[in-house]
Coordinates of C-alpha atoms in Angstrom, one line a residue:
M1 CA -5.2 10.5 -32.2
S2 CA -1.8 11.3 -30.8
T3 CA 1.2 8.6 -29.9
I4 CA 4.0 8.8 -27.2
T5 CA 7.4 8.0 -27.7
P6 CA 9.4 5.6 -24.9
A7 CA 11.4 9.2 -24.2
E8 CA 8.3 10.8 -23.5
R9 CA 6.8 8.7 -21.7
V10 CA 9.9 8.6 -19.9
K11 CA 9.9 11.7 -19.0
S12 CA 6.5 12.5 -18.0
R13 CA 6.3 9.6 -15.5
G14 CA 9.7 11.8 -13.7
G15 CA 12.1 9.7 -15.6
R16 CA 13.5 6.7 -15.5
H17 CA 12.9 3.7 -12.5
A18 CA 16.7 3.0 -12.0
R19 CA 18.2 6.2 -11.2
A20 CA 15.2 6.8 -8.7
L21 CA 16.1 3.4 -7.3
G22 CA 19.5 4.6 -7.4
I23 CA 21.1 2.0 -9.9
D24 CA 23.5 3.6 -12.2
L25 CA 22.8 1.1 -16.0
G26 CA 25.7 2.5 -17.1
A27 CA 28.2 1.7 -14.5
P28 CA 30.6 -1.0 -15.7
D29 CA 30.1 -2.8 -13.1
W30 CA 27.4 -6.2 -13.6
G31 CA 26.4 -5.5 -10.1
E32 CA 24.3 -2.6 -11.5
S33 CA 23.0 -4.6 -14.0
F34 CA 21.8 -7.5 -11.5
K35 CA 19.8 -4.9 -9.1
W36 CA 18.1 -4.1 -11.9
L37 CA 17.1 -7.7 -12.6
V38 CA 16.2 -8.0 -8.9
A39 CA 13.9 -4.5 -9.5
A40 CA 12.8 -6.0 -12.5
L41 CA 11.2 -8.8 -10.2
L42 CA 9.5 -6.8 -8.1
Y43 CA 8.3 -3.9 -10.0
G44 CA 7.4 -7.3 -12.3
T45 CA 4.5 -8.4 -9.7
R46 CA 1.0 -7.2 -9.7
I47 CA 1.8 -5.1 -6.9
S48 CA 1.2 -1.3 -6.5
E49 CA 4.1 0.5 -7.5
S50 CA 4.9 2.0 -3.7
L51 CA 5.0 -1.4 -2.5
A52 CA 7.7 -2.8 -4.6
T53 CA 9.7 0.7 -3.9
R54 CA 9.2 0.1 -0.3
T55 CA 9.8 -3.9 -0.8
W56 CA 13.4 -2.3 -3.0
N57 CA 14.3 -0.4 0.0
E58 CA 13.8 -3.0 3.0
L59 CA 16.1 -5.0 0.2
A60 CA 18.4 -2.2 -0.3
T61 CA 18.9 -1.9 3.6
R62 CA 19.5 -5.2 4.4
N63 CA 22.3 -5.0 1.6
V64 CA 20.5 -7.9 -0.5
L65 CA 21.0 -6.9 -3.9
S66 CA 23.6 -8.9 -5.4
P67 CA 23.7 -12.8 -5.7
D68 CA 25.6 -14.4 -2.6
S69 CA 23.7 -11.8 -0.7
I70 CA 20.1 -13.6 -2.3
L71 CA 21.5 -17.0 -1.3
A72 CA 22.6 -16.6 1.9
T73 CA 19.9 -15.1 2.7
G74 CA 17.3 -17.6 1.5
W75 CA 14.0 -18.4 1.3
D76 CA 12.3 -17.9 4.7
G77 CA 14.5 -14.2 4.9
L78 CA 13.3 -13.3 1.4
V79 CA 10.2 -13.4 2.6
G80 CA 10.7 -11.8 5.8
I81 CA 11.3 -9.2 3.7
L82 CA 9.0 -9.4 1.7
D83 CA 6.9 -8.8 4.3
A84 CA 8.1 -6.0 5.6
G85 CA 8.0 -4.0 2.1
G86 CA 4.2 -5.2 2.4
Y87 CA 4.7 -7.8 -0.9
V88 CA 2.5 -10.0 2.0
R89 CA 0.3 -11.6 -0.7
Y90 CA 3.1 -13.1 -3.0
D91 CA 5.6 -13.2 -0.5
Y92 CA 5.8 -17.2 -0.8
K93 CA 5.8 -16.8 -5.3
T94 CA 8.2 -14.1 -4.7
A95 CA 11.0 -15.2 -3.0
S96 CA 10.8 -18.9 -4.6
K97 CA 12.2 -16.4 -8.1
P98 CA 15.2 -14.6 -7.1
L99 CA 16.5 -18.1 -5.6
Y100 CA 15.7 -19.7 -8.8
V101 CA 16.7 -16.6 -10.8
V102 CA 20.3 -16.5 -8.6
A103 CA 20.7 -20.6 -9.4
A104 CA 20.1 -20.2 -12.7
R105 CA 21.9 -17.9 -13.4
M106 CA 25.4 -19.4 -11.6
R107 CA 24.1 -22.4 -13.2
V108 CA 24.1 -21.1 -17.0
Y109 CA 27.0 -18.5 -16.6
G110 CA 29.4 -19.2 -13.9
G111 CA 28.3 -16.6 -11.4
S112 CA 28.7 -13.3 -14.3

C-alpha cells in the first residue's frame, strides 16, 4: 500500500484552493487570511466543491469577503448570496456561521 504525501495530493488536485480562489496566503495583510477563513467555512460544508466555488465567486463579485462587509450584508443578504451560489439546502445554517465567526472575532480579538 503506497501512501501519498500532502504535497503530492495537492499537486495531483491541480494546486492549492487558495491560489485558485485568488487568495494570497503569503500576503502580510490579515484580509487575505480572513478570505481563507470564509473559504474554509464554505468548503467545510457537506456540499459539492463546484457549488462552494460558485458561492465564493458570488461573495467575491458582491465584495462580501471582509468582516465589515459580512456584517453589513447581514443574515438575509448572506442567505440570498448562498442561494445564488447553490447552497439552497444549507443556506440558513451557513448564513449564520460567518456572522457568528465575525462577531466572535471582533469580541475576542478586537477586530484584528
